[in-house]
Amino acid sequence: MVGTLETIHPRSIKALAGELGYLIRSRLWAQILTGMALGIVFGLFFSPSAGRISRGNAELLASWVSLPGELFLVTIKMVIVPLVIASVIRGIAASGDVAQLRSTGIWLAVYFVGTTLLAIGIGLLLGFLVQPGNYIDPAVGQALSGGQVQVVAESEAGVPDVGELPETIIGLLPQNPFIAIVEGELLQIVILGVVLGVALVSMTPESARPLLDLMGSVQQVSMRVVSIAMTFAPIAVFGLLARAMMQTGPDVLVGVGVYAASVIAALVLLLALYLAIVTAVGRRSPITFLGHVRDAQLLAFSTGSSAATMPISVKTAEEKLKVRPSTAQIVIPIGATMNMGGTACYHGIATIFMAQLFGIDLPPSAVLAVMITSLGASIGAPAAPGVGIMVLAGVLAAAGIPAAGLTLIIGLDQILERIRCVMNVTGDLVACIVIDRIGMASRTREEELEQEAAFEAERETIAGDVVVSQRDPD
């Protein structure tokens, strides 16, 4: 048609919320808490230090008890990459407005970097104030490190060289997308998804529709796998915590308990920061906001993955927080991988805990290295269970701290990572409110809802997922 342009409109990922709705209605979070409690009791009862079972038999029992948990983690991680790339591509393509994409992208970058740095700062500050590592006998740190710990010098801290930044920036782009996908480089995958999504917006619907239909099927398959795996989550958590308690025993529980309390306190402070942003920028009541995002937070606690929570997060943002659909469908998929405030806060306090455990005094350069490395790691980390503890090893290496201390906290991390995930999802929803308020949009929320209702009616007519509309050229 002369004088008009055709644009494509794929169905929102919130349509998949039904796959996860029953998990909320069945109070999966309560079942997981029960599994955690039983796992701790079981593990301490059969710990070798309790004298009821030999160390060899305890290790054998632990390996079998934790098998369901390991299978659960592998299953969730298996679908994270396809789910993220499909959601980013369809979320950007759903906007159909290059100007809005440009504005949203700039503000998202500023918000993600700013809040992540604040989150890291909260973790570092609380770590220095509470000093949780000093509550564990120094002999434990010496035993873990084999007595090889050395003081980190200013020149040894892993502060990035300014001259390396151009090469680092070039490295963000996936030269071979298939290698990035195979190796799970989530930051490169997100960038690939953004590039493909923007390209699809400028293509003719006939050319773009097949890929969008394929990505829609990938989303549906991924969420079906997640929903099936989540039915076994209570058993998985029970086994993982039981194994952790068998391996750790009750001897270091007091010190590790102080560390856990410090992490939770830091995350509570991060929540206070988010609520302050909601109040100051979003002009919302923090109590009302918490009531609206409750379902998304409970599901995040249950899954331990902000990517797996995306359908509920988008549904929450659009229907309860009254955010424009175009904003929610862009911010949530990208934020699920690149907005990890809870993980960054955890990295800060965990690094200080490890330094104190090994008696290392961190110079300012090492603290700076922790902030920079944690910022990059949090932005590029996969939104999957169990990843935070692996990424932490890289952050520790940047500060010159031995990773051997991770054996003390890896079991407890089964609990803490779920609380971190709640903060990550909360940060995504706060980002939706902020971007919706300060970003540029060509249509009001009411106009977008009317348009989406019309598109949904057309989808029922054509029995398809992607519809085409006509609009005047800019």
Short mmCIF file of C-alpha atoms in Angstrom, two decimals:
data_model
loop_
_atom_site.label_atom_id
_atom_site.label_comp_id
_atom_site.label_asym_id
_atom_site.label_seq_id
_atom_site.Cartn_x
_atom_site.Cartn_y
_atom_site.Cartn_z
CA MET A 1 0.00 0.00 0.00
CA VAL A 2 1.53 3.35 -1.05
CA GLY A 3 2.22 5.78 1.77
CA THR A 4 2.08 3.14 4.50
CA LEU A 5 4.49 0.67 6.09
CA GLU A 6 3.80 -2.82 7.33
CA THR A 7 4.91 -3.75 10.84
CA ILE A 8 4.90 -7.10 12.62
CA HIS A 9 3.53 -7.82 16.08
CA PRO A 10 4.39 -11.14 17.79
CA ARG A 11 2.43 -12.30 20.83
CA SER A 12 3.84 -11.18 24.21
CA ILE A 13 5.74 -13.63 26.39
CA LYS A 14 3.15 -13.01 29.11
CA ALA A 15 0.91 -15.38 27.15
CA LEU A 16 3.10 -18.14 28.60
CA ALA A 17 2.30 -17.12 32.18
CA GLY A 18 -0.28 -19.89 32.33
CA GLU A 19 2.59 -22.40 32.21
CA LEU A 20 3.78 -21.06 35.57
CA GLY A 21 0.54 -19.91 37.18
CA TYR A 22 -0.16 -23.22 38.86
CA LEU A 23 3.26 -23.08 40.54
CA ILE A 24 2.15 -19.96 42.37
CA ARG A 25 -1.29 -21.33 43.21
CA SER A 26 0.21 -24.54 44.60
CA ARG A 27 2.46 -22.52 46.96
CA LEU A 28 5.62 -24.00 45.53
CA TRP A 29 7.66 -21.54 47.57
CA ALA A 30 6.31 -23.07 50.80
CA GLN A 31 7.15 -26.57 49.56
CA ILE A 32 10.70 -25.41 48.78
CA LEU A 33 11.12 -23.89 52.24
CA THR A 34 9.99 -27.21 53.71
CA GLY A 35 12.49 -29.05 51.51
CA MET A 36 15.24 -26.70 52.68
CA ALA A 37 14.46 -27.28 56.35
CA LEU A 38 14.28 -31.06 55.95
CA GLY A 39 17.50 -31.07 53.92
CA ILE A 40 19.39 -29.19 56.63
CA VAL A 41 18.13 -31.53 59.36
CA PHE A 42 18.86 -34.64 57.27
CA GLY A 43 22.33 -33.45 56.36
CA LEU A 44 23.32 -32.56 59.91
CA PHE A 45 21.93 -35.86 61.22
CA PHE A 46 24.08 -37.88 58.79
CA SER A 47 27.11 -35.60 58.92
CA PRO A 48 30.33 -37.52 59.66
CA SER A 49 30.99 -35.16 62.59
CA ALA A 50 27.79 -36.43 64.24
CA GLY A 51 29.35 -39.90 64.50
CA ARG A 52 26.39 -41.81 63.06
CA ILE A 53 28.02 -42.65 59.74
CA SER A 54 31.56 -42.89 58.39
CA ARG A 55 32.95 -40.19 56.08
CA GLY A 56 33.09 -42.56 53.13
CA ASN A 57 29.48 -43.64 53.54
CA ALA A 58 28.43 -40.00 54.08
CA GLU A 59 30.03 -38.99 50.77
CA LEU A 60 28.31 -41.87 48.98
CA LEU A 61 24.95 -40.99 50.51
CA ALA A 62 25.44 -37.30 49.71
CA SER A 63 26.16 -38.01 46.04
CA TRP A 64 22.92 -40.00 45.63
CA VAL A 65 20.76 -37.67 47.72
CA SER A 66 21.90 -34.66 45.68
CA LEU A 67 21.33 -36.37 42.30
CA PRO A 68 17.79 -34.95 41.81
CA GLY A 69 19.11 -31.48 42.62
CA GLU A 70 21.95 -31.72 40.11
CA LEU A 71 19.53 -32.93 37.43
CA PHE A 72 17.21 -30.03 38.24
CA LEU A 73 20.01 -27.45 37.89
CA VAL A 74 21.19 -28.92 34.58
CA THR A 75 17.63 -28.92 33.22
CA ILE A 76 17.04 -25.26 34.06
CA LYS A 77 20.43 -24.19 32.69
CA MET A 78 19.71 -26.16 29.51
CA VAL A 79 16.83 -23.90 28.45
CA ILE A 80 18.17 -20.52 29.63
CA VAL A 81 20.10 -19.67 26.44
CA PRO A 82 17.27 -20.42 23.97
CA LEU A 83 14.70 -18.76 26.23
CA VAL A 84 16.73 -15.55 26.61
CA ILE A 85 17.61 -15.10 22.95
CA ALA A 86 14.05 -15.86 21.82
CA SER A 87 12.54 -13.45 24.36
CA VAL A 88 14.96 -10.61 23.52
CA ILE A 89 14.33 -10.95 19.77
CA ARG A 90 10.54 -11.06 20.09
CA GLY A 91 10.45 -8.36 22.77
CA ILE A 92 12.32 -5.88 20.58
CA ALA A 93 10.41 -6.85 17.45
CA ALA A 94 7.13 -6.32 19.32
CA SER A 95 7.94 -2.63 19.74
CA GLY A 96 8.16 -1.87 16.03
CA ASP A 97 9.38 1.65 16.93
CA VAL A 98 13.08 2.30 16.30
CA ALA A 99 12.97 5.68 18.04
CA GLN A 100 11.52 4.12 21.19
CA LEU A 101 14.11 1.34 21.04
CA ARG A 102 16.90 3.91 20.88
CA SER A 103 15.53 5.89 23.82
CA THR A 104 14.81 2.78 25.88
CA GLY A 105 18.28 1.38 25.24
CA ILE A 106 20.06 4.52 26.44
CA TRP A 107 18.04 4.81 29.62
CA LEU A 108 18.31 1.07 30.31
CA ALA A 109 22.10 1.23 30.08
CA VAL A 110 22.23 4.14 32.51
CA TYR A 111 19.83 2.47 34.94
CA PHE A 112 21.48 -0.96 34.85
CA VAL A 113 25.02 0.34 35.35
CA GLY A 114 24.01 2.87 38.02
CA THR A 115 21.92 0.53 40.17
CA THR A 116 24.41 -2.34 39.79
CA LEU A 117 27.27 -0.17 41.03
CA LEU A 118 25.12 0.97 43.98
CA ALA A 119 24.29 -2.67 44.74
CA ILE A 120 27.98 -3.62 44.74
CA GLY A 121 28.72 -0.65 47.00
CA ILE A 122 26.05 -1.77 49.47
CA GLY A 123 27.57 -5.24 49.64
CA LEU A 124 31.12 -3.94 50.10
CA LEU A 125 30.10 -1.42 52.74
CA LEU A 126 28.16 -3.93 54.84
CA GLY A 127 31.01 -6.42 54.53
CA PHE A 128 33.50 -3.91 55.93
CA LEU A 129 31.10 -2.92 58.71
CA VAL A 130 29.99 -6.38 59.88
CA GLN A 131 33.24 -8.25 59.06
CA PRO A 132 31.53 -11.67 58.82
CA GLY A 133 34.78 -13.46 57.95
CA ASN A 134 36.18 -12.72 61.40
CA TYR A 135 33.56 -14.98 63.00
CA ILE A 136 35.28 -18.09 61.63
CA ASP A 137 38.42 -19.54 63.18
CA PRO A 138 41.47 -18.37 61.14
CA ALA A 139 42.69 -21.97 61.18
CA VAL A 140 39.80 -22.85 58.85
CA GLY A 141 41.04 -20.36 56.26
CA GLN A 142 44.61 -21.61 56.57
CA ALA A 143 43.42 -25.20 56.14
CA LEU A 144 41.39 -24.34 53.05
CA SER A 145 44.25 -22.44 51.41
CA GLY A 146 47.01 -24.80 52.47
CA GLY A 147 48.80 -21.92 54.14
CA GLN A 148 49.60 -20.31 50.79
CA VAL A 149 47.70 -17.03 51.23
CA GLN A 150 49.65 -13.88 50.46
CA VAL A 151 48.77 -10.23 50.95
CA VAL A 152 47.49 -8.65 47.76
CA ALA A 153 49.70 -5.81 46.57
CA GLU A 154 48.46 -2.75 44.73
CA SER A 155 50.14 -3.91 41.54
CA GLU A 156 48.70 -7.43 41.76
CA ALA A 157 45.02 -6.51 41.88
CA GLY A 158 43.18 -7.21 38.66
CA VAL A 159 42.39 -3.63 37.65
CA PRO A 160 41.68 -3.48 33.92
CA ASP A 161 44.16 -1.54 31.77
CA VAL A 162 42.60 1.42 29.96
CA GLY A 163 44.50 0.40 26.85
CA GLU A 164 42.64 -2.91 26.80
CA LEU A 165 39.17 -1.33 26.77
CA PRO A 166 38.83 -1.03 22.95
CA GLU A 167 39.62 -4.73 22.54
CA THR A 168 37.23 -5.55 25.38
CA ILE A 169 34.43 -3.57 23.73
CA ILE A 170 35.04 -5.33 20.40
CA GLY A 171 34.94 -8.66 22.25
CA LEU A 172 31.37 -7.95 23.36
CA LEU A 173 30.14 -8.59 19.84
CA PRO A 174 29.84 -12.29 18.98
CA GLN A 175 32.04 -12.87 15.94
CA ASN A 176 30.64 -16.39 15.78
CA PRO A 177 27.11 -16.52 17.25
CA PHE A 178 27.13 -20.31 17.38
CA ILE A 179 30.26 -20.34 19.56
CA ALA A 180 28.66 -17.76 21.89
CA ILE A 181 25.56 -19.93 22.19
CA VAL A 182 27.52 -23.15 22.77
CA GLU A 183 29.74 -21.52 25.41
CA GLY A 184 26.80 -19.78 27.09
CA GLU A 185 28.18 -16.24 26.71
CA LEU A 186 24.95 -14.56 27.79
CA LEU A 187 26.11 -10.97 27.27
CA GLN A 188 27.09 -11.71 23.68
CA ILE A 189 23.84 -13.63 23.20
CA VAL A 190 21.78 -10.68 24.43
CA ILE A 191 23.64 -8.34 22.08
CA LEU A 192 23.01 -10.80 19.25
CA GLY A 193 19.32 -10.85 20.16
CA VAL A 194 19.18 -7.04 20.18
CA VAL A 195 20.82 -6.84 16.75
CA LEU A 196 18.48 -9.46 15.27
CA GLY A 197 15.43 -7.85 16.88
CA VAL A 198 16.27 -4.40 15.50
CA ALA A 199 16.93 -5.93 12.08
CA LEU A 200 13.56 -7.71 12.14
CA VAL A 201 11.81 -4.40 12.84
CA SER A 202 13.17 -3.00 9.56
CA MET A 203 12.37 -6.08 7.47
CA THR A 204 9.22 -6.89 5.56
CA PRO A 205 6.73 -8.98 7.55
CA GLU A 206 6.92 -11.83 5.03
CA SER A 207 10.64 -12.18 5.67
CA ALA A 208 10.52 -11.64 9.44
CA ARG A 209 7.50 -13.80 10.27
CA PRO A 210 9.20 -17.26 9.97
CA LEU A 211 11.95 -16.39 12.47
CA LEU A 212 9.49 -14.82 14.90
CA ASP A 213 7.25 -17.89 14.70
CA LEU A 214 10.28 -20.08 15.40
CA MET A 215 11.29 -17.95 18.39
CA GLY A 216 7.72 -18.19 19.69
CA SER A 217 7.90 -21.98 19.56
CA VAL A 218 11.28 -21.89 21.34
CA GLN A 219 9.72 -19.81 24.13
CA GLN A 220 6.83 -22.24 24.54
CA VAL A 221 9.06 -25.31 24.62
CA SER A 222 11.47 -23.69 27.09
CA MET A 223 8.71 -22.68 29.48
CA ARG A 224 7.14 -26.13 29.30
CA VAL A 225 10.50 -27.66 30.30
CA VAL A 226 10.78 -25.17 33.17
CA SER A 227 7.26 -25.87 34.42
CA ILE A 228 7.88 -29.63 34.41
CA ALA A 229 11.26 -29.29 36.15
CA MET A 230 9.82 -27.01 38.83
CA THR A 231 7.49 -29.75 40.08
CA PHE A 232 10.62 -31.52 41.36
CA ALA A 233 12.16 -28.39 42.90
CA PRO A 234 11.37 -29.24 46.58
CA ILE A 235 13.09 -32.63 46.22
CA ALA A 236 16.00 -30.99 44.42
CA VAL A 237 16.52 -28.39 47.15
CA PHE A 238 16.26 -31.06 49.85
CA GLY A 239 19.05 -33.10 48.24
CA LEU A 240 21.38 -30.18 47.56
CA LEU A 241 21.14 -28.81 51.09
CA ALA A 242 21.45 -32.27 52.64
CA ARG A 243 24.70 -32.81 50.74
CA ALA A 244 26.00 -29.40 51.77
CA MET A 245 25.33 -30.07 55.45
CA MET A 246 27.00 -33.50 55.24
CA GLN A 247 30.12 -31.95 53.74
CA THR A 248 30.29 -28.88 55.98
CA GLY A 249 29.02 -30.18 59.30
CA PRO A 250 27.94 -28.01 62.23
CA ASP A 251 31.42 -26.74 63.17
CA VAL A 252 31.41 -23.60 61.00
CA LEU A 253 27.67 -22.95 61.04
CA VAL A 254 27.91 -19.97 63.39
CA GLY A 255 30.42 -18.11 61.25
CA VAL A 256 28.68 -19.00 58.01
CA GLY A 257 25.37 -18.03 59.64
CA VAL A 258 26.74 -14.53 60.33
CA TYR A 259 27.82 -14.34 56.69
CA ALA A 260 24.34 -15.41 55.52
CA ALA A 261 22.68 -12.87 57.79
CA SER A 262 24.99 -10.18 56.40
CA VAL A 263 24.09 -11.10 52.82
CA ILE A 264 20.38 -10.99 53.61
CA ALA A 265 20.80 -7.63 55.37
CA ALA A 266 22.62 -6.24 52.31
CA LEU A 267 19.83 -7.46 50.03
CA VAL A 268 17.25 -5.83 52.31
CA LEU A 269 19.15 -2.55 51.96
CA LEU A 270 19.10 -3.05 48.19
CA LEU A 271 15.33 -3.56 48.37
CA ALA A 272 15.09 -0.28 50.31
CA LEU A 273 17.02 1.40 47.48
CA TYR A 274 14.60 -0.02 44.90
CA LEU A 275 11.61 1.15 46.92
CA ALA A 276 13.15 4.62 47.18
CA ILE A 277 13.49 4.69 43.37
CA VAL A 278 9.88 3.55 43.00
CA THR A 279 8.75 6.35 45.31
CA ALA A 280 10.96 9.14 43.94
CA VAL A 281 10.90 8.37 40.21
CA GLY A 282 7.82 6.23 39.75
CA ARG A 283 5.65 8.20 42.20
CA ARG A 284 4.28 4.90 43.55
CA SER A 285 3.55 3.73 47.07
CA PRO A 286 6.24 1.21 48.08
CA ILE A 287 3.69 -0.88 50.00
CA THR A 288 1.40 -1.03 46.97
CA PHE A 289 4.35 -1.89 44.75
CA LEU A 290 5.36 -4.82 46.96
CA GLY A 291 1.79 -6.10 46.90
CA HIS A 292 1.70 -5.95 43.11
CA VAL A 293 5.00 -7.76 42.55
CA ARG A 294 4.40 -10.49 45.14
CA ASP A 295 3.62 -13.26 42.63
CA ALA A 296 6.72 -12.54 40.55
CA GLN A 297 8.89 -12.50 43.68
CA LEU A 298 7.50 -15.80 44.98
CA LEU A 299 8.04 -17.46 41.61
CA ALA A 300 11.58 -16.06 41.46
CA PHE A 301 12.25 -17.57 44.89
CA SER A 302 10.85 -20.89 43.70
CA THR A 303 12.72 -21.09 40.38
CA GLY A 304 15.95 -19.34 41.34
CA SER A 305 16.00 -17.95 37.78
CA SER A 306 14.88 -14.50 36.63
CA ALA A 307 14.75 -15.80 33.04
CA ALA A 308 12.30 -18.54 33.97
CA THR A 309 10.16 -15.90 35.71
CA MET A 310 9.89 -13.64 32.64
CA PRO A 311 6.26 -14.43 31.64
CA ILE A 312 4.98 -13.62 35.14
CA SER A 313 7.23 -10.53 35.33
CA VAL A 314 5.86 -9.14 32.06
CA LYS A 315 2.31 -9.91 33.11
CA THR A 316 2.91 -8.19 36.47
CA ALA A 317 4.45 -5.12 34.84
CA GLU A 318 1.64 -4.69 32.32
CA GLU A 319 -1.42 -5.59 34.37
CA LYS A 320 -0.53 -4.64 37.95
CA LEU A 321 2.13 -1.94 37.61
CA LYS A 322 0.29 -0.44 34.60
CA VAL A 323 3.44 -0.20 32.48
CA ARG A 324 3.16 0.17 28.71
CA PRO A 325 3.33 -3.28 27.06
CA SER A 326 6.05 -2.12 24.67
CA THR A 327 8.23 -1.12 27.64
CA ALA A 328 7.68 -4.31 29.63
CA GLN A 329 8.35 -6.56 26.63
CA ILE A 330 11.73 -4.89 26.05
CA VAL A 331 12.92 -4.27 29.61
CA ILE A 332 12.07 -7.65 31.18
CA PRO A 333 13.85 -9.96 28.67
CA ILE A 334 16.99 -7.78 28.59
CA GLY A 335 16.91 -7.15 32.34
CA ALA A 336 16.62 -10.86 33.09
CA THR A 337 20.24 -11.24 31.98
CA MET A 338 21.77 -7.76 32.26
CA ASN A 339 20.18 -6.39 35.45
CA MET A 340 21.53 -8.48 38.34
CA GLY A 341 21.53 -6.07 41.26
CA GLY A 342 20.98 -8.81 43.83
CA THR A 343 23.85 -10.88 42.42
CA ALA A 344 26.16 -7.85 42.34
CA CYS A 345 25.36 -6.99 45.96
CA TYR A 346 26.12 -10.60 46.93
CA HIS A 347 29.45 -10.46 45.09
CA GLY A 348 30.49 -7.43 47.11
CA ILE A 349 29.84 -8.84 50.57
CA ALA A 350 31.00 -12.38 49.67
CA THR A 351 34.34 -11.01 48.45
CA ILE A 352 34.91 -9.14 51.71
CA PHE A 353 33.93 -12.26 53.66
CA MET A 354 36.49 -14.34 51.76
CA ALA A 355 39.22 -11.74 52.22
CA GLN A 356 38.60 -11.67 55.97
CA LEU A 357 38.46 -15.47 56.12
CA PHE A 358 41.97 -15.68 54.66
CA GLY A 359 43.28 -12.65 56.54
CA ILE A 360 43.80 -10.57 53.39
CA ASP A 361 43.77 -6.78 53.58
CA LEU A 362 42.36 -5.52 50.30
CA PRO A 363 44.02 -2.38 48.92
CA PRO A 364 41.86 0.23 47.18
CA SER A 365 42.94 -1.09 43.77
CA ALA A 366 41.63 -4.57 44.68
CA VAL A 367 38.30 -3.09 45.81
CA LEU A 368 38.08 -1.24 42.49
CA ALA A 369 38.84 -4.48 40.66
CA VAL A 370 36.03 -6.18 42.56
CA MET A 371 33.57 -3.45 41.55
CA ILE A 372 34.54 -3.50 37.87
CA THR A 373 34.68 -7.28 37.60
CA SER A 374 31.41 -7.74 39.48
CA LEU A 375 29.71 -5.14 37.26
CA GLY A 376 30.76 -6.97 34.11
CA ALA A 377 30.03 -10.41 35.56
CA SER A 378 26.58 -9.40 36.81
CA ILE A 379 25.61 -7.92 33.45
CA GLY A 380 26.76 -10.95 31.51
CA ALA A 381 25.88 -13.78 33.91
CA PRO A 382 23.28 -16.36 32.86
CA ALA A 383 19.96 -16.02 34.69
CA ALA A 384 20.11 -19.61 35.91
CA PRO A 385 20.31 -21.32 39.31
CA GLY A 386 23.79 -22.02 40.66
CA VAL A 387 25.55 -19.51 38.40
CA GLY A 388 26.18 -16.83 41.04
CA ILE A 389 28.63 -18.98 42.99
CA MET A 390 30.57 -19.80 39.80
CA VAL A 391 30.74 -16.16 38.74
CA LEU A 392 31.93 -15.26 42.25
CA ALA A 393 35.07 -17.34 41.62
CA GLY A 394 36.01 -14.94 38.83
CA VAL A 395 35.38 -11.91 41.02
CA LEU A 396 37.61 -13.40 43.74
CA ALA A 397 40.36 -14.03 41.20
CA ALA A 398 40.27 -10.36 40.15
CA ALA A 399 40.99 -9.38 43.78
CA GLY A 400 43.65 -12.05 44.29
CA ILE A 401 41.59 -14.04 46.80
CA PRO A 402 41.72 -17.87 46.80
CA ALA A 403 38.54 -19.55 45.58
CA ALA A 404 39.01 -22.42 48.04
CA GLY A 405 36.72 -20.70 50.55
CA LEU A 406 33.75 -21.27 48.27
CA THR A 407 33.44 -24.76 49.73
CA LEU A 408 32.19 -23.17 52.97
CA ILE A 409 29.32 -21.27 51.36
CA ILE A 410 28.38 -23.31 48.29
CA GLY A 411 25.74 -25.28 50.20
CA LEU A 412 24.24 -22.23 51.89
CA ASP A 413 24.12 -20.58 48.48
CA GLN A 414 21.10 -22.76 47.65
CA ILE A 415 19.13 -20.47 49.96
CA LEU A 416 20.86 -17.16 49.28
CA GLU A 417 20.66 -17.43 45.49
CA ARG A 418 16.87 -17.58 45.68
CA ILE A 419 16.77 -14.38 47.72
CA ARG A 420 19.19 -12.80 45.24
CA CYS A 421 16.90 -13.84 42.40
CA VAL A 422 13.98 -12.13 44.13
CA MET A 423 16.02 -8.90 44.20
CA ASN A 424 17.02 -9.34 40.55
CA VAL A 425 13.39 -9.69 39.47
CA THR A 426 12.38 -6.78 41.70
CA GLY A 427 15.06 -4.66 40.03
CA ASP A 428 13.67 -5.56 36.59
CA LEU A 429 10.18 -4.49 37.61
CA VAL A 430 11.51 -1.24 39.09
CA ALA A 431 13.35 -0.67 35.80
CA CYS A 432 10.03 -1.05 33.96
CA ILE A 433 8.48 1.69 36.08
CA VAL A 434 11.48 4.01 35.64
CA ILE A 435 11.84 3.53 31.87
CA ASP A 436 8.09 3.79 31.35
CA ARG A 437 8.10 7.15 33.10
CA ILE A 438 11.21 8.76 31.60
CA GLY A 439 11.51 6.95 28.25
CA MET A 440 10.08 8.10 24.94
CA ALA A 441 6.99 6.37 23.56
CA SER A 442 4.89 7.19 20.52
CA ARG A 443 1.65 5.84 22.04
CA THR A 444 -0.03 5.95 25.41
CA ARG A 445 -0.63 2.81 27.44
CA GLU A 446 -4.34 2.90 26.62
CA GLU A 447 -3.62 3.11 22.90
CA GLU A 448 -1.18 0.19 23.15
CA LEU A 449 -3.73 -1.91 25.05
CA GLU A 450 -6.43 -1.19 22.46
CA GLN A 451 -4.02 -2.09 19.68
CA GLU A 452 -2.93 -5.30 21.43
CA ALA A 453 -6.57 -6.32 21.96
CA ALA A 454 -7.18 -5.85 18.24
CA PHE A 455 -4.08 -7.88 17.41
CA GLU A 456 -5.17 -10.67 19.74
CA ALA A 457 -8.55 -10.82 18.06
CA GLU A 458 -6.83 -11.06 14.68
CA ARG A 459 -4.58 -13.85 16.00
CA GLU A 460 -7.71 -15.82 16.87
CA THR A 461 -8.99 -15.27 13.35
CA ILE A 462 -5.81 -16.29 11.54
CA ALA A 463 -4.90 -18.94 14.14
CA GLY A 464 -1.35 -17.57 14.12
CA ASP A 465 1.13 -15.97 16.46
CA VAL A 466 2.35 -12.97 14.42
CA VAL A 467 0.06 -10.34 12.90
CA VAL A 468 0.83 -7.52 10.46
CA SER A 469 -0.46 -3.96 10.68
CA GLN A 470 -0.24 -0.84 8.55
CA ARG A 471 1.22 2.43 9.81
CA ASP A 472 2.14 5.76 8.28
CA PRO A 473 5.87 6.28 7.62
CA ASP A 474 7.73 8.69 9.89
#
